[in-house]
Amino acid sequence: MKIHEYQARGLLASFGIPVPAGDMIQNADDARGAYERIAQAAGSPTALAVVKAQVHAGGRGKAGFVKLVRSAAEATEAAKFMLSNRMVSPQTPAEGLEVTKLLIAQGVDIADRIEPGAKSAKNGTKEEFYLAITTDRKSRRNIMIASREGGVEIETIAHDRPEAIIKTALHPVAGLQAHQARTVAFQLGFKGKQVNQAVQVMMNLAKLFVAKDCSLAEINPLIITPPTADHPDGRVMAIDAKFDFDDNGTFRHADLLAMADTTEENAAEVKAHQYGLSYVALDGNIGCLVNGAGLAMSTMDIIKLHGGEPANFLDVGGSASEEAVTEAFKIILSDDRVKGVMVNIFGGIMKCDVIAQGIVNAAKQVGFKVPLVVRLEGTNVDAGRKLLEAARSEIPTMQPATDLTDAAEKVCAAVG
Ligand code: GDP
Ligand code: MN
């Protein structure tokens, strides 16, 4: 599960990580009030503010959906633009995403990055860092990933110059240690009072990662503000954040569930979730309906082995109702890339006749225009086969299969 940046900022703040204040708005008319609050707090009528599209995708800066403004009029203009144009970035579908929510936040000045011995910042480089915690499957540890070259180019940097990325493994029980955080802070080039600020950010992010069952907790960029009288070494702050939470852990975080924005998610996946189905949309053209995650994975494997490409992973689970099974077929058939459907059921707790009735219902409600190959085995298989046999004329594209291989061969042949 993902959340928006404005929510992510709230979460960071609640774990003691400094973030600039801001408001979420959904209407360009509210941009003026939001800007005025920022101007008032900053004590300047021309205070710097930033208007940012709130979508579950990054690359907003380069797409023109992060704008720095210095007046209510500019804030309103930026808001109007973002709310009336789709945002297209390398992280969105080609047709882009509709923007319905904006964050208007206090803008911060970012200190120039002056390399040791140099007099000024090279090409106007600013103090922007990347900092994230995620799980590394290879080492089976949580790791902290940090880079001195944060900001909008991080993907390119990670690809072209992996040596610019610092990875630190976290102890499975003890978590991130202060000495590890200090080492990374020095490697990143933090100086003076910045070091402890950066260490605090890292330690708090590591705490948050565990406490909220994150699969990704990312700050990009983490910045340093220019020196002031109060903060001669500047302040270390987060100005963009992205979280991904483990869906298997969200049941114990009511606060996170309350932040879910289903309008940002794959509609079929949201629907499937409502019916207790595990569904993941994929890129192929063979729709799969299977019971059990292991069987679903082997079904996808065997389809691939026979030269086909699964259109989805769908596990109806052990105890799906007839209604849920019918819904599962509707979800598969609503994907117009699906050129064939393979049903692979091994009835244990799940009864074959429930699946068969779901097929018949779906045939009545939406109709199978594409080839359907059905392999049923296990509990109530005879009753299931009878139901399908009786409905044969209503489902002319249906073929029974004797086993897994037979089913895979038939469906791959049918889609070509
Ligand atoms: P993203 O492109 O979706 O990752 O959006 P970000 O929030 O990271 O913004 C992209 C870039 O805009 C950042 O890397 C900064 O360079 C710049 N930016 C964002 N907010 C501010 C701000 O408050 N002040 C300044 N000076 N730059 C900002
Ligand atoms: Mn960013």
XYZ file of C-alpha atoms and ligand atoms in Angstrom:
445
model
C 0.000 0.000 0.000
C 1.209 3.483 -0.887
C 0.328 6.890 0.520
C 0.600 10.443 -0.772
C 3.523 12.728 -0.056
C 1.474 15.024 2.194
C 0.599 11.991 4.327
C 4.192 10.747 4.196
C 5.377 14.113 5.492
C 2.974 13.822 8.411
C 4.344 10.384 9.207
C 7.950 11.612 9.063
C 7.097 14.535 11.356
C 5.456 12.179 13.863
C 8.766 10.298 14.044
C 10.735 13.481 14.671
C 12.065 14.046 11.153
C 11.988 17.760 10.198
C 9.672 18.571 7.267
C 8.341 21.961 6.125
C 4.684 22.631 6.984
C 1.970 22.486 4.338
C -1.662 21.833 3.426
C -3.362 19.454 1.025
C -5.923 21.095 -1.258
C -8.267 19.740 -3.928
C -9.495 22.988 -5.391
C -7.472 25.790 -7.014
C -9.580 28.320 -5.080
C -7.981 27.034 -1.878
C -4.443 27.796 -3.114
C -4.669 31.435 -2.011
C -5.529 30.614 1.612
C -2.848 27.921 1.746
C -0.230 30.332 0.401
C -1.280 33.083 2.811
C -0.872 30.759 5.799
C 2.673 29.986 4.633
C 3.456 33.667 4.041
C 2.135 34.563 7.484
C 4.139 31.813 9.227
C 7.277 32.941 7.361
C 6.559 36.614 8.150
C 6.999 37.612 4.500
C 4.353 38.423 1.873
C 6.641 36.985 -0.821
C 7.641 33.826 1.057
C 8.810 30.846 -0.980
C 6.199 28.088 -1.285
C 6.023 24.938 -3.341
C 2.982 23.507 -5.136
C 3.204 19.746 -5.716
C 0.916 17.235 -7.413
C -0.107 14.408 -5.080
C -0.132 11.213 -7.108
C 1.263 7.762 -6.355
C 4.100 8.269 -8.841
C 7.397 10.112 -8.849
C 9.249 12.149 -11.431
C 6.969 15.105 -10.747
C 9.718 17.708 -10.740
C 10.832 16.956 -14.291
C 7.213 16.681 -15.446
C 6.502 20.256 -14.278
C 4.288 19.179 -11.380
C 6.486 20.644 -8.638
C 6.482 24.442 -8.830
C 8.146 27.043 -6.653
C 5.975 30.147 -6.143
C 6.249 33.476 -4.339
C 2.695 34.800 -4.319
C -0.905 33.678 -3.926
C -1.471 34.403 -7.621
C 1.431 32.173 -8.670
C 0.250 29.451 -6.308
C -3.239 29.615 -7.816
C -1.895 29.502 -11.363
C 0.275 26.456 -10.596
C -2.679 24.749 -8.873
C -4.939 25.396 -11.870
C -2.364 23.959 -14.240
C -1.806 20.791 -12.204
C -5.492 20.118 -11.577
C -6.395 20.486 -15.247
C -3.539 18.548 -16.882
C -2.584 14.894 -16.662
C 0.881 14.261 -15.310
C 3.139 12.162 -17.524
C 6.481 10.912 -16.165
C 8.605 7.774 -16.619
C 6.753 6.396 -13.573
C 3.200 6.890 -14.909
C 1.285 5.085 -17.661
C 1.770 6.677 -21.105
C -1.575 8.487 -20.869
C -0.483 10.011 -17.560
C -2.352 10.388 -14.282
C -5.176 12.708 -13.369
C -4.217 15.022 -10.500
C -6.941 15.719 -7.935
C -4.881 16.586 -4.869
C -2.101 19.110 -4.327
C 0.277 19.883 -1.521
C 1.094 23.517 -0.908
C 4.066 23.626 1.419
C 6.508 26.089 2.843
C 9.369 26.276 0.321
C 12.891 25.935 1.593
C 16.143 27.325 0.304
C 18.660 24.594 -0.351
C 22.330 25.304 0.425
C 24.805 25.376 -2.462
C 27.123 22.386 -2.537
C 30.646 23.706 -2.444
C 33.215 20.941 -2.776
C 36.309 21.106 -0.523
C 38.770 23.595 -1.978
C 36.241 25.123 -4.401
C 34.922 28.693 -4.112
C 31.403 28.159 -5.464
C 28.936 25.420 -6.332
C 29.672 23.652 -9.610
C 26.767 24.145 -12.082
C 24.614 25.436 -9.267
C 24.657 22.065 -7.477
C 22.607 21.990 -4.274
C 22.848 19.941 -1.095
C 20.341 17.207 -2.021
C 20.743 13.659 -0.680
C 18.934 10.375 -1.141
C 18.079 8.262 1.897
C 15.959 5.117 2.006
C 15.376 1.941 3.939
C 14.095 -1.166 2.231
C 14.424 -4.925 2.376
C 17.209 -6.503 0.372
C 16.058 -9.983 -0.602
C 19.539 -11.063 -1.626
C 21.157 -10.458 1.760
C 17.871 -11.089 3.607
C 18.360 -7.907 5.607
C 16.821 -4.512 5.749
C 19.276 -2.076 4.253
C 19.752 1.644 4.344
C 20.550 3.166 0.962
C 22.125 6.615 0.875
C 23.618 8.851 -1.765
C 25.184 12.255 -1.846
C 23.635 12.768 -5.258
C 19.970 12.821 -4.372
C 17.196 14.703 -6.125
C 15.659 14.121 -9.488
C 18.594 12.248 -11.075
C 18.812 9.368 -8.595
C 17.650 6.650 -11.036
C 20.321 7.654 -13.564
C 22.987 7.776 -10.841
C 22.026 4.337 -9.502
C 22.267 2.956 -13.035
C 25.403 4.718 -14.307
C 27.444 5.110 -11.141
C 26.458 2.486 -8.566
C 29.568 3.433 -6.557
C 27.805 6.694 -5.643
C 25.257 4.667 -3.648
C 26.096 3.610 -0.087
C 24.370 0.474 1.199
C 24.379 -0.426 4.885
C 22.906 -3.686 6.187
C 20.714 -3.402 9.292
C 20.965 -6.007 12.022
C 17.778 -8.106 12.015
C 17.189 -7.606 15.744
C 19.175 -4.532 16.763
C 18.316 -2.482 13.658
C 20.338 0.514 12.520
C 23.133 1.340 14.972
C 24.134 4.925 15.738
C 27.740 4.225 14.703
C 26.554 3.010 11.304
C 24.474 6.160 10.854
C 27.448 8.347 11.827
C 29.706 6.573 9.344
C 27.188 7.140 6.559
C 26.672 10.781 7.590
C 30.425 11.384 7.243
C 30.586 9.493 3.943
C 27.797 11.714 2.645
C 29.850 14.783 3.563
C 27.750 16.188 6.409
C 29.762 18.572 8.590
C 29.590 20.089 12.076
C 26.078 20.158 13.523
C 24.678 18.618 10.333
C 26.132 15.252 11.323
C 23.935 14.712 14.360
C 20.879 16.002 12.515
C 21.490 13.520 9.699
C 22.095 10.699 12.207
C 18.775 11.514 13.911
C 16.956 11.425 10.576
C 18.460 8.011 9.765
C 17.744 6.536 13.201
C 14.166 7.812 13.155
C 13.552 6.584 9.617
C 14.794 3.124 10.648
C 12.397 3.150 13.618
C 9.514 4.225 11.430
C 10.331 1.509 8.871
C 9.895 -1.236 11.453
C 7.052 0.328 13.442
C 4.855 0.767 10.356
C 5.733 -2.475 8.528
C 7.199 -0.592 5.568
C 8.635 -2.256 2.514
C 10.096 1.096 1.446
C 10.690 4.311 3.363
C 12.372 6.865 1.120
C 13.373 10.500 1.489
C 14.464 12.154 -1.756
C 15.728 14.730 -1.413
C 16.999 15.138 2.106
C 18.411 18.654 2.016
C 20.525 21.130 3.969
C 19.254 24.686 4.271
C 21.693 27.620 3.978
C 23.333 28.778 7.223
C 21.490 31.297 9.413
C 22.285 32.905 12.763
C 20.168 30.279 14.572
C 21.527 27.392 12.522
C 25.087 28.232 11.453
C 25.450 24.805 9.807
C 21.967 24.907 8.300
C 19.122 22.479 8.934
C 18.778 18.942 7.604
C 15.213 18.421 6.336
C 13.128 16.049 4.257
C 11.272 17.731 1.379
C 9.913 14.672 -0.428
C 9.066 11.204 0.825
C 7.651 7.986 -0.492
C 6.406 4.977 1.441
C 5.303 1.526 0.526
C 3.764 -0.639 3.254
C 3.613 -4.407 3.390
C -0.041 -5.254 2.685
C 0.234 -8.231 5.026
C 0.914 -5.859 7.911
C -1.632 -3.100 7.302
C -4.329 -4.886 9.339
C -2.496 -3.760 12.456
C -2.188 -0.120 11.363
C -5.616 1.515 11.316
C -3.865 4.892 10.887
C -2.292 3.748 7.617
C -5.449 2.107 6.282
C -7.241 5.405 6.829
C -4.751 7.021 4.417
C -5.404 4.596 1.552
C -6.483 6.381 -1.623
C -8.065 3.715 -3.816
C -8.535 6.174 -6.686
C -4.758 5.934 -7.178
C -4.666 2.136 -7.409
C -5.361 -0.421 -10.117
C -9.181 -0.599 -10.177
C -9.247 -4.364 -10.747
C -6.891 -4.955 -7.829
C -9.023 -2.800 -5.517
C -12.184 -4.667 -6.561
C -10.522 -8.052 -6.076
C -9.369 -6.999 -2.620
C -12.954 -6.118 -1.638
C -13.975 -9.692 -2.444
C -11.025 -11.218 -0.576
C -9.256 -12.268 -3.765
C -5.496 -11.892 -4.274
C -5.156 -10.408 -7.719
C -2.132 -8.899 -9.421
C -2.447 -7.548 -12.956
C 0.349 -8.652 -15.340
C 1.180 -7.970 -18.979
C 0.222 -11.201 -20.795
C -2.986 -12.357 -22.447
C -3.990 -15.538 -20.600
C -6.279 -14.877 -17.660
C -5.774 -17.299 -14.759
C -8.194 -18.323 -12.033
C -6.621 -20.583 -9.459
C -7.059 -21.506 -5.800
C -3.982 -21.208 -3.612
C -0.939 -19.001 -4.133
C 1.407 -21.935 -4.778
C -0.877 -23.419 -7.400
C -1.331 -19.971 -8.949
C 2.438 -19.605 -9.278
C 2.871 -23.061 -10.795
C 0.000 -22.310 -13.179
C 1.787 -19.188 -14.353
C 5.009 -21.190 -14.703
C 3.393 -23.890 -16.783
C 1.709 -21.336 -19.035
C 5.125 -19.770 -19.648
C 6.666 -23.203 -20.208
C 4.193 -23.705 -23.050
C 5.013 -20.339 -24.601
C 2.112 -18.325 -23.162
C 2.053 -15.186 -21.011
C -0.238 -14.877 -17.969
C -2.408 -11.757 -17.827
C -2.733 -11.929 -14.073
C -2.087 -13.766 -10.859
C -5.393 -14.625 -9.211
C -5.773 -16.702 -6.095
C -9.425 -17.099 -5.102
C -8.284 -18.618 -1.818
C -9.541 -21.617 0.071
C -13.052 -20.521 0.899
C -14.280 -18.078 -1.741
C -18.045 -17.760 -2.121
C -19.852 -18.276 -5.403
C -20.272 -14.500 -5.550
C -16.521 -13.919 -5.150
C -15.732 -16.482 -7.856
C -18.221 -14.830 -10.218
C -16.586 -11.476 -9.462
C -13.160 -12.991 -10.139
C -14.250 -14.011 -13.639
C -15.736 -10.583 -14.242
C -12.428 -8.972 -13.270
C -10.466 -11.251 -15.614
C -12.888 -10.739 -18.492
C -12.996 -6.961 -18.070
C -9.329 -6.840 -19.136
C -9.511 -6.561 -22.910
C -5.989 -7.916 -23.335
C -7.249 -11.308 -22.126
C -7.475 -13.622 -25.136
C -8.033 -16.847 -23.218
C -8.763 -18.008 -19.670
C -7.343 -20.940 -17.789
C -9.105 -22.222 -14.692
C -6.983 -24.482 -12.530
C -8.670 -25.677 -9.361
C -7.548 -28.319 -6.973
C -10.476 -28.516 -4.579
C -9.485 -29.113 -0.999
C -11.469 -26.729 1.152
C -12.561 -24.960 -2.041
C -15.316 -26.985 -3.683
C -15.228 -27.615 -7.427
C -18.979 -27.100 -7.752
C -18.661 -23.572 -6.319
C -16.098 -22.759 -9.010
C -18.271 -24.363 -11.686
C -21.259 -22.323 -10.549
C -19.095 -19.183 -10.692
C -18.167 -20.017 -14.291
C -21.841 -20.510 -15.188
C -22.843 -17.251 -13.460
C -20.073 -15.299 -15.169
C -21.080 -16.809 -18.510
C -24.643 -15.595 -17.921
C -23.658 -12.152 -16.630
C -20.813 -11.216 -18.964
C -20.304 -14.141 -21.348
C -17.072 -15.872 -22.294
C -16.174 -14.540 -25.729
C -12.648 -15.927 -25.388
C -11.533 -19.565 -25.122
C -11.904 -21.031 -21.634
C -9.973 -24.093 -20.498
C -11.064 -25.696 -17.248
C -9.149 -28.150 -15.142
C -11.023 -29.204 -12.008
C -9.881 -31.807 -9.524
C -10.698 -32.646 -5.893
C -13.663 -32.024 -3.603
C -17.064 -32.218 -5.360
C -15.411 -32.562 -8.755
C -18.239 -34.707 -10.147
C -20.888 -32.176 -9.155
C -18.725 -29.441 -10.695
C -18.289 -31.283 -13.981
C -22.032 -31.957 -14.151
C -22.836 -28.274 -13.711
C -20.442 -27.341 -16.525
C -21.727 -30.131 -18.776
C -25.303 -28.894 -18.306
C -24.239 -25.327 -19.204
C -22.187 -26.367 -22.217
C -24.423 -24.643 -24.777
C -24.211 -21.387 -22.839
C -20.394 -21.538 -22.768
C -19.423 -22.634 -26.287
C -15.794 -21.535 -25.896
C -15.212 -23.931 -22.969
C -12.937 -26.970 -23.162
C -12.279 -29.350 -20.283
C -8.699 -30.359 -19.524
C -7.516 -33.611 -17.970
C -4.526 -32.207 -16.105
C -2.271 -29.196 -15.683
C -0.149 -29.827 -18.788
C -3.189 -30.544 -20.924
C -4.799 -27.294 -19.700
C -1.682 -25.232 -20.416
C -1.284 -26.748 -23.891
C -4.919 -26.124 -24.744
C -5.039 -22.525 -23.556
C -1.719 -21.609 -25.225
C -2.880 -23.201 -28.484
C -6.214 -21.361 -28.221
C -4.640 -17.912 -27.856
C -2.062 -18.682 -30.535
P 9.766 14.414 -7.475
O 10.361 14.967 -8.727
O 8.432 13.777 -7.712
O 10.707 13.485 -6.761
O 9.481 15.666 -6.510
P 10.365 16.386 -5.379
O 9.499 16.818 -4.287
O 11.529 15.553 -4.974
O 10.876 17.701 -6.109
C 11.780 17.667 -7.174
C 12.864 18.718 -7.000
O 12.275 19.993 -6.844
C 13.713 18.510 -5.763
O 14.761 17.587 -5.991
C 14.219 19.918 -5.504
O 15.342 20.182 -6.311
C 13.075 20.790 -5.993
N 12.270 21.248 -4.843
C 11.186 20.656 -4.296
N 10.750 21.331 -3.222
C 11.570 22.398 -3.079
C 11.661 23.494 -2.145
O 10.879 23.652 -1.205
N 12.668 24.383 -2.357
C 13.582 24.274 -3.359
N 14.545 25.178 -3.441
N 13.538 23.261 -4.240
C 12.541 22.340 -4.110
Mn 11.652 13.399 -4.970
